[in-house]
Amino acid sequence: MVLLSMTASHHELDLDTLERLSSGAGSLGRSAVGACDAITGAVVVATCNRFEVYLDLDAPVESAGVQHAVRHLAGLVADASGVDSAVAEASFRTRSGTEVAEHLFAVASGLDSMVVGEREIAGQVKRALEGARSEGTTSKTLELLFQTASRTSKRVSNETSLGGAGRSVVALGLDLAGAELPPWRQVRVVLIGTGSYAGASLAALRSRGCFDVRVYSQSGRAEIFADSHGVEPVDDLAVALEDADLVVSCSGARGRAGAGVARGHQPSTDAAGPAGETADESIGHVLDVAALVRARTRAAEAAGDAEPGRPMVVLDLALHRDVDPRVADVEGVLLYDLATLKAHSPALGSVVVAQARRIVDGAAEAFEGTRLGRTADAAVVALLDEAEVRIGDEVAHHVAAARAAGRVLLEDEVAELSRTARRRVHAELHTRIVEARAEALAASQAELAAVVAGAEAAVYEAESESAGR
């Protein structure tokens, strides 16, 4: 049994490439488990700045088996995203063995985030496991891995100040936006989206004293969200934009069937798509530049101004951009997207990070010992089963000998014979048990070392093939 993770994140890739790779993340776990017999479990973690797949492989622990799984998954990603399979494979960093737990625990604790110490990621990791459960793609090992990641994240939160300052992508975006806006109690906000990030954004706005919030949802969930969160729903985004100071968009709806701009408006058709694509890149943007210009023009006309005078900040928190990037060119509009936030992400004190890292490393070591110990325990159980047979034989021999001598042993005497035999046999087996467990652990660790080497060779080969094209 092998634990394997394939990671594409903002550390290694630009956000545009990451966006394209993760476009088919929703069905990847189910496809991986359904199409490859060796993959017995899969959990996909897809957030605003990472796309990761965790696999449980039931296959011989050898480099060839891991290479097959890596290439198979890269092919599925390529099919779903339209990216060349060699490029998809080279875009991922493959981890195996102890590295898998170390990485996931660091991710769940906010150590690997765009904003180090962010707390939203803990919930996203938890929801990734819940999603795998609902899809039927998790496994016992992945359950243990992700549950331990959540517990480790809580330890980091409780025992360090890493997440104490409310650091997050949402908070960073609002901090940058706030410098360009009126006092928060006067700010009028349009919130696009109704998911977990929308909830986090609303909570962050209220903590700053902003309560004039309207919510828009392309999928029709605005009223449900508004009722449960005490805000006003809107069904016409273009109208709501006319008097907005701040737009916070986190729906990630771009690319969905029927995606587009506000009701009654069509996306513009003069944007060039990514290389190799002929489709209009603006299609699918929830907030289109033409709709925004019209909304601001109408607002200016209603106010009797020749030009739109009220400044606006647009905060796009979606990896699959909700907002047409050309919005940044509109007079009086300031656009912050994930690339901007990444550039403004503040550093965190090394002492705090080191403290959190020690907790993560300790948890990963304990997890790996438990996981490998299961293999070693199988050898120990076999020895203990053998011991029980010996104990039973000895007790039966004494009972038979007493009966042959014309004496029937009492129940208490038989029980004492059994206890005496068990103590002696287990004492004799102690050295063999320690040796068997150590040998099984060493074998598992050697196999994992071979897996890591094989996986690294596979990635190097894929990168070489991609560079040679």
GROMACS .gro file of C-alpha atoms in nm:
model
  469
    1MET     CA    1   0.000   0.000   0.000
    2VAL     CA    2   0.145   0.336  -0.105
    3LEU     CA    3   0.042   0.692  -0.022
    4LEU     CA    4   0.109   0.928  -0.311
    5SER     CA    5   0.034   1.298  -0.359
    6MET     CA    6   0.056   1.511  -0.673
    7THR     CA    7   0.069   1.883  -0.607
    8ALA     CA    8   0.036   2.189  -0.828
    9SER     CA    9   0.039   2.516  -0.635
   10HIS     CA   10   0.116   2.886  -0.655
   11HIS     CA   11   0.474   2.809  -0.545
   12GLU     CA   12   0.561   2.626  -0.867
   13LEU     CA   13   0.311   2.759  -1.123
   14ASP     CA   14   0.161   3.086  -1.232
   15LEU     CA   15  -0.207   3.117  -1.145
   16ASP     CA   16  -0.319   3.103  -1.510
   17THR     CA   17  -0.160   2.758  -1.556
   18LEU     CA   18  -0.294   2.644  -1.221
   19GLU     CA   19  -0.642   2.760  -1.322
   20ARG     CA   20  -0.635   2.559  -1.644
   21LEU     CA   21  -0.505   2.243  -1.475
   22SER     CA   22  -0.774   2.249  -1.207
   23SER     CA   23  -1.066   2.310  -1.442
   24GLY     CA   24  -1.168   1.943  -1.422
   25ALA     CA   25  -1.098   1.893  -1.050
   26GLY     CA   26  -1.460   1.821  -0.962
   27SER     CA   27  -1.471   1.470  -1.110
   28LEU     CA   28  -1.103   1.378  -1.097
   29GLY     CA   29  -1.113   1.161  -0.784
   30ARG     CA   30  -1.402   0.952  -0.915
   31SER     CA   31  -1.235   0.917  -1.257
   32ALA     CA   32  -0.903   0.812  -1.104
   33VAL     CA   33  -1.052   0.541  -0.882
   34GLY     CA   34  -1.289   0.420  -1.152
   35ALA     CA   35  -1.033   0.395  -1.431
   36CYS     CA   36  -0.729   0.249  -1.253
   37ASP     CA   37  -0.747  -0.072  -1.047
   38ALA     CA   38  -0.432   0.017  -0.854
   39ILE     CA   39  -0.586   0.339  -0.718
   40THR     CA   40  -0.809   0.241  -0.425
   41GLY     CA   41  -0.867   0.592  -0.289
   42ALA     CA   42  -0.840   0.954  -0.401
   43VAL     CA   43  -0.900   1.290  -0.234
   44VAL     CA   44  -0.877   1.614  -0.434
   45VAL     CA   45  -0.791   1.945  -0.265
   46ALA     CA   46  -0.867   2.237  -0.498
   47THR     CA   47  -0.850   2.591  -0.358
   48CYS     CA   48  -0.782   2.938  -0.488
   49ASN     CA   49  -0.408   2.872  -0.506
   50ARG     CA   50  -0.353   2.496  -0.517
   51PHE     CA   51  -0.465   2.179  -0.690
   52GLU     CA   52  -0.361   1.859  -0.516
   53VAL     CA   53  -0.454   1.492  -0.547
   54TYR     CA   54  -0.388   1.238  -0.272
   55LEU     CA   55  -0.391   0.872  -0.378
   56ASP     CA   56  -0.397   0.540  -0.197
   57LEU     CA   57  -0.235   0.277  -0.421
   58ASP     CA   58  -0.291  -0.093  -0.375
   59ALA     CA   59  -0.006  -0.214  -0.591
   60PRO     CA   60   0.345  -0.353  -0.559
   61VAL     CA   61   0.557  -0.087  -0.394
   62GLU     CA   62   0.792  -0.028  -0.684
   63SER     CA   63   0.881   0.266  -0.904
   64ALA     CA   64   0.703   0.125  -1.211
   65GLY     CA   65   0.371   0.110  -1.027
   66VAL     CA   66   0.402   0.467  -0.907
   67GLN     CA   67   0.507   0.592  -1.249
   68HIS     CA   68   0.199   0.429  -1.398
   69ALA     CA   69  -0.029   0.600  -1.143
   70VAL     CA   70   0.140   0.939  -1.199
   71ARG     CA   71   0.105   0.917  -1.576
   72HIS     CA   72  -0.250   0.788  -1.553
   73LEU     CA   73  -0.358   1.077  -1.332
   74ALA     CA   74  -0.172   1.331  -1.546
   75GLY     CA   75  -0.361   1.195  -1.846
   76LEU     CA   76  -0.694   1.242  -1.669
   77VAL     CA   77  -0.599   1.600  -1.580
   78ALA     CA   78  -0.495   1.665  -1.939
   79ASP     CA   79  -0.821   1.524  -2.076
   80ALA     CA   80  -1.028   1.740  -1.839
   81SER     CA   81  -0.830   2.061  -1.885
   82GLY     CA   82  -0.712   2.048  -2.245
   83VAL     CA   83  -0.347   2.071  -2.138
   84ASP     CA   84  -0.091   1.843  -2.305
   85SER     CA   85  -0.039   1.529  -2.093
   86ALA     CA   86   0.340   1.576  -2.071
   87VAL     CA   87   0.289   1.936  -1.959
   88ALA     CA   88   0.029   1.826  -1.705
   89GLU     CA   89   0.264   1.562  -1.564
   90ALA     CA   90   0.555   1.806  -1.541
   91SER     CA   91   0.332   2.062  -1.365
   92PHE     CA   92   0.286   1.840  -1.061
   93ARG     CA   93   0.530   1.767  -0.784
   94THR     CA   94   0.499   1.406  -0.672
   95ARG     CA   95   0.545   1.307  -0.309
   96SER     CA   96   0.541   0.965  -0.147
   97GLY     CA   97   0.587   0.811   0.195
   98THR     CA   98   0.659   1.049   0.483
   99GLU     CA   99   0.657   1.351   0.252
  100VAL     CA  100   0.283   1.310   0.187
  101ALA     CA  101   0.184   1.357   0.551
  102GLU     CA  102   0.441   1.634   0.606
  103HIS     CA  103   0.302   1.829   0.311
  104LEU     CA  104  -0.069   1.785   0.385
  105PHE     CA  105  -0.026   1.868   0.754
  106ALA     CA  106   0.165   2.185   0.657
  107VAL     CA  107  -0.106   2.276   0.407
  108ALA     CA  108  -0.388   2.223   0.658
  109SER     CA  109  -0.201   2.433   0.915
  110GLY     CA  110  -0.158   2.728   0.679
  111LEU     CA  111   0.219   2.692   0.644
  112ASP     CA  112   0.207   2.644   0.266
  113SER     CA  113  -0.054   2.910   0.187
  114MET     CA  114  -0.027   3.222  -0.024
  115VAL     CA  115  -0.089   3.410   0.301
  116VAL     CA  116   0.107   3.208   0.558
  117GLY     CA  117  -0.110   3.130   0.857
  118GLU     CA  118  -0.447   3.156   0.680
  119ARG     CA  119  -0.726   2.963   0.850
  120GLU     CA  120  -0.966   2.901   0.559
  121ILE     CA  121  -0.746   2.619   0.430
  122ALA     CA  122  -0.825   2.401   0.733
  123GLY     CA  123  -1.191   2.399   0.637
  124GLN     CA  124  -1.108   2.337   0.272
  125VAL     CA  125  -0.901   2.030   0.361
  126LYS     CA  126  -1.185   1.900   0.576
  127ARG     CA  127  -1.438   1.957   0.297
  128ALA     CA  128  -1.208   1.777   0.050
  129LEU     CA  129  -1.235   1.462   0.262
  130GLU     CA  130  -1.611   1.506   0.293
  131GLY     CA  131  -1.633   1.538  -0.084
  132ALA     CA  132  -1.434   1.216  -0.132
  133ARG     CA  133  -1.667   1.039   0.110
  134SER     CA  134  -1.974   1.154  -0.082
  135GLU     CA  135  -1.811   1.037  -0.407
  136GLY     CA  136  -1.711   0.706  -0.251
  137THR     CA  137  -1.342   0.758  -0.333
  138THR     CA  138  -1.179   0.772   0.009
  139SER     CA  139  -1.001   0.484   0.187
  140LYS     CA  140  -0.907   0.390   0.544
  141THR     CA  141  -0.556   0.523   0.499
  142LEU     CA  142  -0.673   0.851   0.342
  143GLU     CA  143  -0.934   0.889   0.617
  144LEU     CA  144  -0.661   0.856   0.879
  145LEU     CA  145  -0.433   1.094   0.686
  146PHE     CA  146  -0.690   1.372   0.649
  147GLN     CA  147  -0.835   1.337   0.998
  148THR     CA  148  -0.484   1.360   1.141
  149ALA     CA  149  -0.423   1.668   0.923
  150SER     CA  150  -0.729   1.836   1.077
  151ARG     CA  151  -0.615   1.751   1.430
  152THR     CA  152  -0.266   1.881   1.354
  153SER     CA  153  -0.414   2.206   1.220
  154LYS     CA  154  -0.608   2.251   1.545
  155ARG     CA  155  -0.291   2.192   1.747
  156VAL     CA  156  -0.104   2.455   1.548
  157SER     CA  157  -0.392   2.698   1.597
  158ASN     CA  158  -0.416   2.631   1.971
  159GLU     CA  159  -0.047   2.609   2.053
  160THR     CA  160   0.097   2.887   1.834
  161SER     CA  161  -0.001   3.237   1.725
  162LEU     CA  162   0.015   3.139   1.357
  163GLY     CA  163  -0.354   3.196   1.289
  164GLY     CA  164  -0.422   3.435   1.573
  165ALA     CA  165  -0.414   3.753   1.367
  166GLY     CA  166  -0.694   3.643   1.134
  167ARG     CA  167  -0.457   3.611   0.842
  168SER     CA  168  -0.626   3.499   0.522
  169VAL     CA  169  -0.659   3.577   0.153
  170VAL     CA  170  -0.992   3.744   0.234
  171ALA     CA  171  -0.845   3.958   0.512
  172LEU     CA  172  -0.549   4.062   0.298
  173GLY     CA  173  -0.781   4.160   0.013
  174LEU     CA  174  -1.003   4.368   0.241
  175ASP     CA  175  -0.700   4.534   0.399
  176LEU     CA  176  -0.579   4.644   0.055
  177ALA     CA  177  -0.928   4.749  -0.053
  178GLY     CA  178  -0.990   4.943   0.267
  179ALA     CA  179  -0.706   5.182   0.191
  180GLU     CA  180  -0.898   5.302  -0.117
  181LEU     CA  181  -1.249   5.314   0.031
  182PRO     CA  182  -1.457   5.536   0.264
  183PRO     CA  183  -1.485   5.427   0.631
  184TRP     CA  184  -1.617   5.072   0.641
  185ARG     CA  185  -1.951   5.171   0.795
  186GLN     CA  186  -2.020   5.377   0.480
  187VAL     CA  187  -1.905   5.117   0.226
  188ARG     CA  188  -2.167   4.954   0.002
  189VAL     CA  189  -2.070   4.602  -0.100
  190VAL     CA  190  -2.185   4.357  -0.364
  191LEU     CA  191  -2.084   4.001  -0.276
  192ILE     CA  192  -2.076   3.755  -0.567
  193GLY     CA  193  -2.102   3.392  -0.460
  194THR     CA  194  -2.264   3.193  -0.181
  195GLY     CA  195  -1.999   2.935  -0.087
  196SER     CA  196  -1.759   2.910   0.205
  197TYR     CA  197  -1.543   3.199   0.081
  198ALA     CA  198  -1.852   3.418   0.056
  199GLY     CA  199  -1.934   3.336   0.417
  200ALA     CA  200  -1.577   3.413   0.524
  201SER     CA  201  -1.583   3.739   0.328
  202LEU     CA  202  -1.910   3.847   0.489
  203ALA     CA  203  -1.777   3.769   0.837
  204ALA     CA  204  -1.460   3.969   0.765
  205LEU     CA  205  -1.663   4.264   0.635
  206ARG     CA  206  -1.882   4.268   0.945
  207SER     CA  207  -1.580   4.249   1.173
  208ARG     CA  208  -1.466   4.573   1.011
  209GLY     CA  209  -1.803   4.741   1.068
  210CYS     CA  210  -1.942   4.701   0.716
  211PHE     CA  211  -2.308   4.592   0.707
  212ASP     CA  212  -2.441   4.730   0.377
  213VAL     CA  213  -2.396   4.406   0.182
  214ARG     CA  214  -2.595   4.263  -0.106
  215VAL     CA  215  -2.536   3.915  -0.247
  216TYR     CA  216  -2.564   3.793  -0.606
  217SER     CA  217  -2.548   3.433  -0.724
  218GLN     CA  218  -2.546   3.312  -1.081
  219SER     CA  219  -2.674   2.975  -0.965
  220GLY     CA  220  -2.984   3.122  -0.799
  221ARG     CA  221  -2.879   3.064  -0.438
  222ALA     CA  222  -2.866   3.431  -0.336
  223GLU     CA  223  -3.198   3.428  -0.149
  224ILE     CA  224  -3.107   3.119   0.054
  225PHE     CA  225  -2.770   3.268   0.147
  226ALA     CA  226  -2.926   3.608   0.221
  227ASP     CA  227  -3.192   3.457   0.450
  228SER     CA  228  -2.935   3.261   0.650
  229HIS     CA  229  -2.682   3.546   0.672
  230GLY     CA  230  -2.904   3.852   0.713
  231VAL     CA  231  -2.813   4.033   0.392
  232GLU     CA  232  -3.007   4.151   0.087
  233PRO     CA  233  -3.026   3.929  -0.224
  234VAL     CA  234  -3.009   4.082  -0.574
  235ASP     CA  235  -3.101   3.918  -0.904
  236ASP     CA  236  -2.963   4.187  -1.135
  237LEU     CA  237  -2.589   4.230  -1.091
  238ALA     CA  238  -2.563   4.523  -1.333
  239VAL     CA  239  -2.815   4.728  -1.131
  240ALA     CA  240  -2.648   4.642  -0.801
  241LEU     CA  241  -2.314   4.762  -0.937
  242GLU     CA  242  -2.443   5.114  -0.997
  243ASP     CA  243  -2.398   5.230  -0.637
  244ALA     CA  244  -2.137   4.978  -0.514
  245ASP     CA  245  -1.808   5.085  -0.356
  246LEU     CA  246  -1.668   4.735  -0.327
  247VAL     CA  247  -1.731   4.415  -0.520
  248VAL     CA  248  -1.608   4.091  -0.360
  249SER     CA  249  -1.633   3.802  -0.604
  250CYS     CA  250  -1.564   3.444  -0.498
  251SER     CA  251  -1.809   3.224  -0.687
  252GLY     CA  252  -1.558   3.047  -0.912
  253ALA     CA  253  -1.843   3.016  -1.165
  254ARG     CA  254  -1.638   3.092  -1.474
  255GLY     CA  255  -1.655   2.813  -1.727
  256ARG     CA  256  -1.981   2.664  -1.600
  257ALA     CA  257  -2.255   2.595  -1.848
  258GLY     CA  258  -2.453   2.908  -1.902
  259ALA     CA  259  -2.203   3.129  -1.722
  260GLY     CA  260  -2.205   3.492  -1.819
  261VAL     CA  261  -2.271   3.841  -1.697
  262ALA     CA  262  -2.570   3.996  -1.531
  263ARG     CA  263  -2.920   3.933  -1.665
  264GLY     CA  264  -2.991   4.113  -1.988
  265HIS     CA  265  -2.626   4.170  -2.078
  266GLN     CA  266  -2.401   3.972  -2.307
  267PRO     CA  267  -2.026   3.938  -2.271
  268SER     CA  268  -1.808   4.131  -2.510
  269THR     CA  269  -1.637   3.941  -2.792
  270ASP     CA  270  -1.309   4.114  -2.855
  271ALA     CA  271  -1.087   3.940  -2.600
  272ALA     CA  272  -0.822   3.695  -2.712
  273GLY     CA  273  -0.824   3.355  -2.547
  274PRO     CA  274  -0.521   3.158  -2.422
  275ALA     CA  275  -0.278   3.023  -2.677
  276GLY     CA  276  -0.429   2.742  -2.875
  277GLU     CA  277  -0.787   2.845  -2.797
  278THR     CA  278  -1.033   3.019  -3.022
  279ALA     CA  279  -1.306   3.077  -2.764
  280ASP     CA  280  -1.357   3.424  -2.623
  281GLU     CA  281  -1.183   3.441  -2.285
  282SER     CA  282  -1.446   3.677  -2.147
  283ILE     CA  283  -1.719   3.416  -2.192
  284GLY     CA  284  -1.799   3.280  -1.849
  285HIS     CA  285  -1.680   3.585  -1.651
  286VAL     CA  286  -1.944   3.663  -1.392
  287LEU     CA  287  -1.848   4.030  -1.400
  288ASP     CA  288  -1.791   4.149  -1.756
  289VAL     CA  289  -1.613   4.476  -1.835
  290ALA     CA  290  -1.890   4.599  -2.065
  291ALA     CA  291  -2.156   4.546  -1.799
  292LEU     CA  292  -1.944   4.729  -1.542
  293VAL     CA  293  -1.889   5.026  -1.772
  294ARG     CA  294  -2.261   5.050  -1.842
  295ALA     CA  295  -2.344   5.034  -1.472
  296ARG     CA  296  -2.097   5.309  -1.386
  297THR     CA  297  -2.216   5.524  -1.675
  298ARG     CA  298  -2.578   5.497  -1.560
  299ALA     CA  299  -2.474   5.583  -1.205
  300ALA     CA  300  -2.293   5.893  -1.330
  301GLU     CA  301  -2.594   6.000  -1.538
  302ALA     CA  302  -2.828   5.955  -1.241
  303ALA     CA  303  -2.597   6.174  -1.033
  304GLY     CA  304  -2.572   6.435  -1.308
  305ASP     CA  305  -2.202   6.378  -1.364
  306ALA     CA  306  -2.038   6.364  -1.703
  307GLU     CA  307  -1.798   6.093  -1.588
  308PRO     CA  308  -1.832   5.821  -1.322
  309GLY     CA  309  -1.704   5.988  -1.010
  310ARG     CA  310  -1.747   5.728  -0.737
  311PRO     CA  311  -1.439   5.504  -0.711
  312MET     CA  312  -1.484   5.127  -0.695
  313VAL     CA  313  -1.264   4.843  -0.574
  314VAL     CA  314  -1.315   4.496  -0.719
  315LEU     CA  315  -1.173   4.204  -0.525
  316ASP     CA  316  -1.162   3.878  -0.727
  317LEU     CA  317  -1.088   3.585  -0.495
  318ALA     CA  318  -1.173   3.308  -0.743
  319LEU     CA  319  -0.901   3.096  -0.901
  320HIS     CA  320  -1.120   3.053  -1.209
  321ARG     CA  321  -1.150   3.427  -1.246
  322ASP     CA  322  -1.498   3.566  -1.187
  323VAL     CA  323  -1.394   3.908  -1.313
  324ASP     CA  324  -1.280   4.003  -1.662
  325PRO     CA  325  -0.917   4.123  -1.614
  326ARG     CA  326  -0.992   4.424  -1.841
  327VAL     CA  327  -1.199   4.566  -1.555
  328ALA     CA  328  -0.865   4.700  -1.428
  329ASP     CA  329  -0.855   4.934  -1.730
  330VAL     CA  330  -1.186   5.104  -1.644
  331GLU     CA  331  -1.143   5.457  -1.512
  332GLY     CA  332  -1.198   5.479  -1.138
  333VAL     CA  333  -1.193   5.101  -1.083
  334LEU     CA  334  -0.918   4.923  -0.892
  335LEU     CA  335  -0.897   4.544  -0.939
  336TYR     CA  336  -0.724   4.312  -0.692
  337ASP     CA  337  -0.700   3.946  -0.802
  338LEU     CA  338  -0.510   3.652  -0.657
  339ALA     CA  339  -0.188   3.743  -0.838
  340THR     CA  340  -0.203   4.090  -0.682
  341LEU     CA  341  -0.271   3.948  -0.337
  342LYS     CA  342   0.016   3.704  -0.371
  343ALA     CA  343   0.250   3.994  -0.445
  344HIS     CA  344   0.126   4.180  -0.135
  345SER     CA  345   0.129   3.882   0.102
  346PRO     CA  346   0.324   3.976   0.417
  347ALA     CA  347   0.589   3.755   0.570
  348LEU     CA  348   0.541   3.595   0.912
  349GLY     CA  349   0.793   3.580   1.194
  350SER     CA  350   1.034   3.289   1.163
  351VAL     CA  351   0.998   3.191   1.530
  352VAL     CA  352   0.622   3.135   1.496
  353VAL     CA  353   0.663   2.943   1.171
  354ALA     CA  354   0.937   2.726   1.322
  355GLN     CA  355   0.715   2.645   1.620
  356ALA     CA  356   0.431   2.541   1.391
  357ARG     CA  357   0.670   2.342   1.173
  358ARG     CA  358   0.788   2.139   1.472
  359ILE     CA  359   0.428   2.041   1.550
  360VAL     CA  360   0.369   1.944   1.187
  361ASP     CA  361   0.690   1.742   1.161
  362GLY     CA  362   0.618   1.558   1.485
  363ALA     CA  363   0.264   1.474   1.375
  364ALA     CA  364   0.386   1.352   1.035
  365GLU     CA  365   0.648   1.129   1.194
  366ALA     CA  366   0.391   0.982   1.435
  367PHE     CA  367   0.143   0.926   1.151
  368GLU     CA  368   0.398   0.748   0.935
  369GLY     CA  369   0.504   0.532   1.227
  370THR     CA  370   0.140   0.433   1.283
  371ARG     CA  371   0.085   0.363   0.915
  372LEU     CA  372   0.399   0.156   0.868
  373GLY     CA  373   0.337  -0.007   1.202
  374ARG     CA  374   0.024  -0.166   1.061
  375THR     CA  375   0.241  -0.367   0.821
  376ALA     CA  376   0.483  -0.455   1.098
  377ASP     CA  377   0.198  -0.550   1.332
  378ALA     CA  378   0.083  -0.813   1.083
  379ALA     CA  379   0.410  -0.999   1.142
  380VAL     CA  380   0.367  -0.962   1.520
  381VAL     CA  381   0.009  -1.093   1.504
  382ALA     CA  382   0.131  -1.400   1.317
  383LEU     CA  383   0.380  -1.472   1.598
  384LEU     CA  384   0.115  -1.420   1.865
  385ASP     CA  385  -0.121  -1.656   1.684
  386GLU     CA  386   0.156  -1.915   1.681
  387ALA     CA  387   0.205  -1.859   2.055
  388GLU     CA  388  -0.163  -1.920   2.128
  389VAL     CA  389  -0.142  -2.255   1.950
  390ARG     CA  390   0.160  -2.352   2.164
  391ILE     CA  391  -0.017  -2.244   2.483
  392GLY     CA  392  -0.326  -2.444   2.394
  393ASP     CA  393  -0.117  -2.752   2.316
  394GLU     CA  394   0.069  -2.728   2.649
  395VAL     CA  395  -0.249  -2.692   2.854
  396ALA     CA  396  -0.411  -2.981   2.667
  397HIS     CA  397  -0.101  -3.195   2.735
  398HIS     CA  398  -0.118  -3.128   3.114
  399VAL     CA  399  -0.493  -3.196   3.125
  400ALA     CA  400  -0.446  -3.523   2.939
  401ALA     CA  401  -0.156  -3.627   3.165
  402ALA     CA  402  -0.362  -3.563   3.478
  403ARG     CA  403  -0.656  -3.758   3.338
  404ALA     CA  404  -0.425  -4.051   3.257
  405ALA     CA  405  -0.311  -4.044   3.621
  406GLY     CA  406  -0.676  -4.072   3.732
  407ARG     CA  407  -0.725  -3.706   3.826
  408VAL     CA  408  -0.953  -3.445   3.672
  409LEU     CA  409  -0.814  -3.093   3.697
  410LEU     CA  410  -1.043  -2.826   3.834
  411GLU     CA  411  -1.136  -2.521   3.622
  412ASP     CA  412  -0.918  -2.291   3.835
  413GLU     CA  413  -0.621  -2.527   3.793
  414VAL     CA  414  -0.662  -2.530   3.414
  415ALA     CA  415  -0.681  -2.147   3.412
  416GLU     CA  416  -0.360  -2.123   3.616
  417LEU     CA  417  -0.183  -2.365   3.380
  418SER     CA  418  -0.292  -2.143   3.091
  419ARG     CA  419  -0.162  -1.823   3.258
  420THR     CA  420   0.172  -1.984   3.342
  421ALA     CA  421   0.220  -2.115   2.991
  422ARG     CA  422   0.124  -1.777   2.838
  423ARG     CA  423   0.377  -1.587   3.052
  424ARG     CA  424   0.656  -1.829   2.961
  425VAL     CA  425   0.578  -1.846   2.588
  426HIS     CA  426   0.540  -1.468   2.554
  427ALA     CA  427   0.868  -1.413   2.738
  428GLU     CA  428   1.039  -1.651   2.496
  429LEU     CA  429   0.876  -1.471   2.199
  430HIS     CA  430   0.964  -1.117   2.307
  431THR     CA  431   1.295  -1.102   2.121
  432ARG     CA  432   1.141  -1.256   1.808
  433ILE     CA  433   0.853  -1.004   1.818
  434VAL     CA  434   1.090  -0.705   1.845
  435GLU     CA  435   1.302  -0.841   1.561
  436ALA     CA  436   1.000  -0.916   1.338
  437ARG     CA  437   0.855  -0.569   1.387
  438ALA     CA  438   1.189  -0.400   1.317
  439GLU     CA  439   1.240  -0.609   1.002
  440ALA     CA  440   0.889  -0.526   0.874
  441LEU     CA  441   0.938  -0.154   0.940
  442ALA     CA  442   1.277  -0.155   0.767
  443ALA     CA  443   1.129  -0.335   0.466
  444SER     CA  444   0.844  -0.083   0.441
  445GLN     CA  445   1.082   0.211   0.466
  446ALA     CA  446   1.313   0.062   0.201
  447GLU     CA  447   1.019   0.012  -0.031
  448LEU     CA  448   0.906   0.371   0.022
  449ALA     CA  449   1.255   0.499  -0.053
  450ALA     CA  450   1.239   0.312  -0.383
  451VAL     CA  451   0.898   0.467  -0.452
  452VAL     CA  452   1.028   0.820  -0.396
  453ALA     CA  453   1.326   0.759  -0.622
  454GLY     CA  454   1.103   0.614  -0.893
  455ALA     CA  455   0.853   0.898  -0.871
  456GLU     CA  456   1.128   1.158  -0.897
  457ALA     CA  457   1.267   0.978  -1.202
  458ALA     CA  458   0.921   0.980  -1.363
  459VAL     CA  459   0.879   1.353  -1.309
  460TYR     CA  460   1.233   1.422  -1.439
  461GLU     CA  461   1.160   1.215  -1.750
  462ALA     CA  462   0.832   1.401  -1.810
  463GLU     CA  463   1.005   1.738  -1.770
  464SER     CA  464   1.278   1.629  -2.013
  465GLU     CA  465   1.018   1.518  -2.269
  466SER     CA  466   0.831   1.850  -2.231
  467ALA     CA  467   1.150   2.054  -2.267
  468GLY     CA  468   1.245   1.864  -2.580
  469ARG     CA  469   0.923   1.957  -2.762
   0.00000   0.00000   0.00000
